[in-house]
Short mmCIF file of C-alpha atoms in Angstrom, two decimals:
data_model
loop_
_atom_site.label_atom_id
_atom_site.label_comp_id
_atom_site.label_asym_id
_atom_site.label_seq_id
_atom_site.Cartn_x
_atom_site.Cartn_y
_atom_site.Cartn_z
CA MET A 1 66.23 196.03 51.60
CA LYS A 2 69.43 194.57 53.03
CA SER A 3 70.10 194.76 56.74
CA ILE A 4 73.08 196.64 58.08
CA GLN A 5 74.82 193.35 58.81
CA ASP A 6 74.35 192.20 55.20
CA ARG A 7 75.67 195.50 53.82
CA ILE A 8 78.74 195.35 56.01
CA LEU A 9 79.46 191.73 55.10
CA SER A 10 79.14 192.57 51.41
CA MET A 11 81.52 195.51 51.78
CA GLU A 12 84.05 193.42 53.73
CA LYS A 13 83.94 190.60 51.15
CA CYS A 14 84.47 193.07 48.33
CA LEU A 15 87.47 194.68 50.04
CA LEU A 16 89.03 191.33 50.85
CA ARG A 17 88.65 190.22 47.22
CA LEU A 18 90.31 193.42 46.03
CA ILE A 19 93.23 193.05 48.41
CA ALA A 20 93.73 189.31 47.89
CA TYR A 21 93.32 189.23 44.10
CA LYS A 22 96.22 186.97 43.06
CA GLU A 23 96.42 187.62 39.31
CA ILE A 24 97.52 191.22 39.79
CA PRO A 25 101.26 191.40 40.47
CA GLN A 26 101.89 192.44 44.06
CA ASP A 27 103.01 195.99 44.60
CA LYS A 28 105.14 195.86 47.74
CA LEU A 29 104.62 199.55 48.43
CA ILE A 30 100.83 199.26 48.29
CA THR A 31 100.91 196.06 50.33
CA SER A 32 102.99 197.84 52.97
CA VAL A 33 100.61 200.82 53.07
CA THR A 34 97.46 198.66 53.28
CA ASP A 35 99.00 196.48 56.00
CA PHE A 36 99.95 199.58 57.99
CA ILE A 37 96.43 201.04 57.71
CA LEU A 38 94.80 197.71 58.58
CA HIS A 39 96.95 197.16 61.66
CA THR A 40 97.06 200.59 63.24
CA GLN A 41 94.37 202.01 65.49
CA GLU A 42 95.07 205.63 64.61
CA ILE A 43 94.20 207.67 61.56
CA VAL A 44 97.46 208.30 59.78
CA SER A 45 98.22 211.34 57.67
CA ILE A 46 98.39 210.34 54.00
CA ASN A 47 101.23 212.86 53.57
CA ASN A 48 103.19 211.05 56.30
CA LEU A 49 102.51 207.68 54.68
CA ALA A 50 103.93 208.96 51.41
CA LYS A 51 107.01 210.42 53.14
CA GLU A 52 107.63 207.23 55.13
CA HIS A 53 107.51 205.19 51.93
CA GLY A 54 109.70 207.60 49.96
CA ILE A 55 107.14 208.47 47.30
CA SER A 56 105.22 211.60 46.37
CA LEU A 57 101.69 211.96 47.67
CA ARG A 58 100.19 212.06 44.17
CA GLN A 59 102.12 208.98 43.03
CA LEU A 60 101.03 207.05 46.14
CA GLU A 61 97.39 208.06 45.62
CA ARG A 62 97.51 207.04 41.94
CA ARG A 63 99.14 203.66 42.58
CA PHE A 64 96.86 202.90 45.52
CA LYS A 65 93.70 203.69 43.58
CA ALA A 66 94.91 201.59 40.62
CA LYS A 67 95.66 198.53 42.80
CA VAL A 68 92.96 198.68 45.47
CA GLY A 69 90.15 200.44 43.64
CA LEU A 70 89.59 202.95 46.44
CA THR A 71 91.36 206.15 47.37
CA LEU A 72 93.54 206.06 50.48
CA LYS A 73 91.01 208.18 52.36
CA GLU A 74 88.13 205.87 51.37
CA PHE A 75 90.18 202.85 52.42
CA GLN A 76 90.96 204.43 55.79
CA CYS A 77 87.27 205.25 56.33
CA VAL A 78 86.14 201.72 55.47
CA THR A 79 88.86 200.21 57.67
CA ARG A 80 87.92 202.43 60.62
CA PHE A 81 84.23 201.69 60.09
CA THR A 82 84.91 197.94 60.04
CA ARG A 83 87.02 198.24 63.19
CA THR A 84 84.21 200.20 64.85
CA MET A 85 81.63 197.58 63.89
CA ASN A 86 83.83 194.84 65.35
CA SER A 87 84.27 196.87 68.52
CA MET A 88 80.51 197.28 68.83
CA ARG A 89 80.02 193.51 68.32
CA ASN A 90 82.70 192.57 70.85
CA LYS A 91 81.71 195.12 73.50
CA PRO A 92 77.92 195.55 73.27
CA ALA A 93 77.68 197.15 76.73
CA GLN A 94 80.15 199.92 75.82
CA SER A 95 78.62 203.32 75.11
CA ILE A 96 78.62 204.68 71.58
CA LEU A 97 80.70 207.64 72.76
CA ALA A 98 83.36 205.29 74.17
CA VAL A 99 83.35 203.32 70.90
CA ALA A 100 83.72 206.59 68.98
CA PHE A 101 86.78 207.71 70.97
CA GLU A 102 88.33 204.23 70.92
CA ASN A 103 88.20 204.18 67.12
CA GLY A 104 89.48 207.67 66.39
CA TYR A 105 86.24 209.61 65.95
CA TYR A 106 86.15 213.11 67.43
CA ASP A 107 82.76 212.71 69.09
CA HIS A 108 79.43 210.90 68.99
CA SER A 109 78.10 212.92 66.04
CA HIS A 110 81.23 212.25 63.97
CA LEU A 111 80.70 208.51 64.46
CA THR A 112 76.97 208.81 63.74
CA ASN A 113 77.54 210.74 60.49
CA GLU A 114 80.18 208.28 59.29
CA PHE A 115 78.00 205.34 60.29
CA LYS A 116 75.02 206.72 58.35
CA LYS A 117 77.21 207.36 55.31
CA MET A 118 78.63 203.84 55.33
CA SER A 119 75.59 201.79 56.37
CA GLY A 120 72.54 204.00 55.98
CA SER A 121 71.59 203.58 59.66
CA ASN A 122 72.40 204.94 63.10
CA PRO A 123 74.94 203.15 65.30
CA SER A 124 72.31 202.74 68.00
CA SER A 125 70.22 200.62 65.64
CA PHE A 126 73.16 198.25 65.27
CA LYS A 127 73.56 197.75 69.01
#
């Protein structure tokens, strides 16, 4: 059985390969959306993303899934999870509740549920 660290590294490598795949023509809209999600600390409404980019929600979802291989919501969850893992690595003394709030989770249980879904373990086992 793979450790949490191994699972996370595998997931990160897979996402980076999907985003950086050079043979697929770049879609500037999708690149803009992924860059925005990757570089913002807050969870952004997908409806607002579509409006800001001048495209319908359904069209954005379809194009994103075709290019990235994940839905926008899945991509946001993976990005937030990765950010949370990095936060836990960089600030090991910080409480799990503080990490949860810092990364946009509503409370400790929200972080724990998401963590279990993504890694199969509790956040406390990672610390």
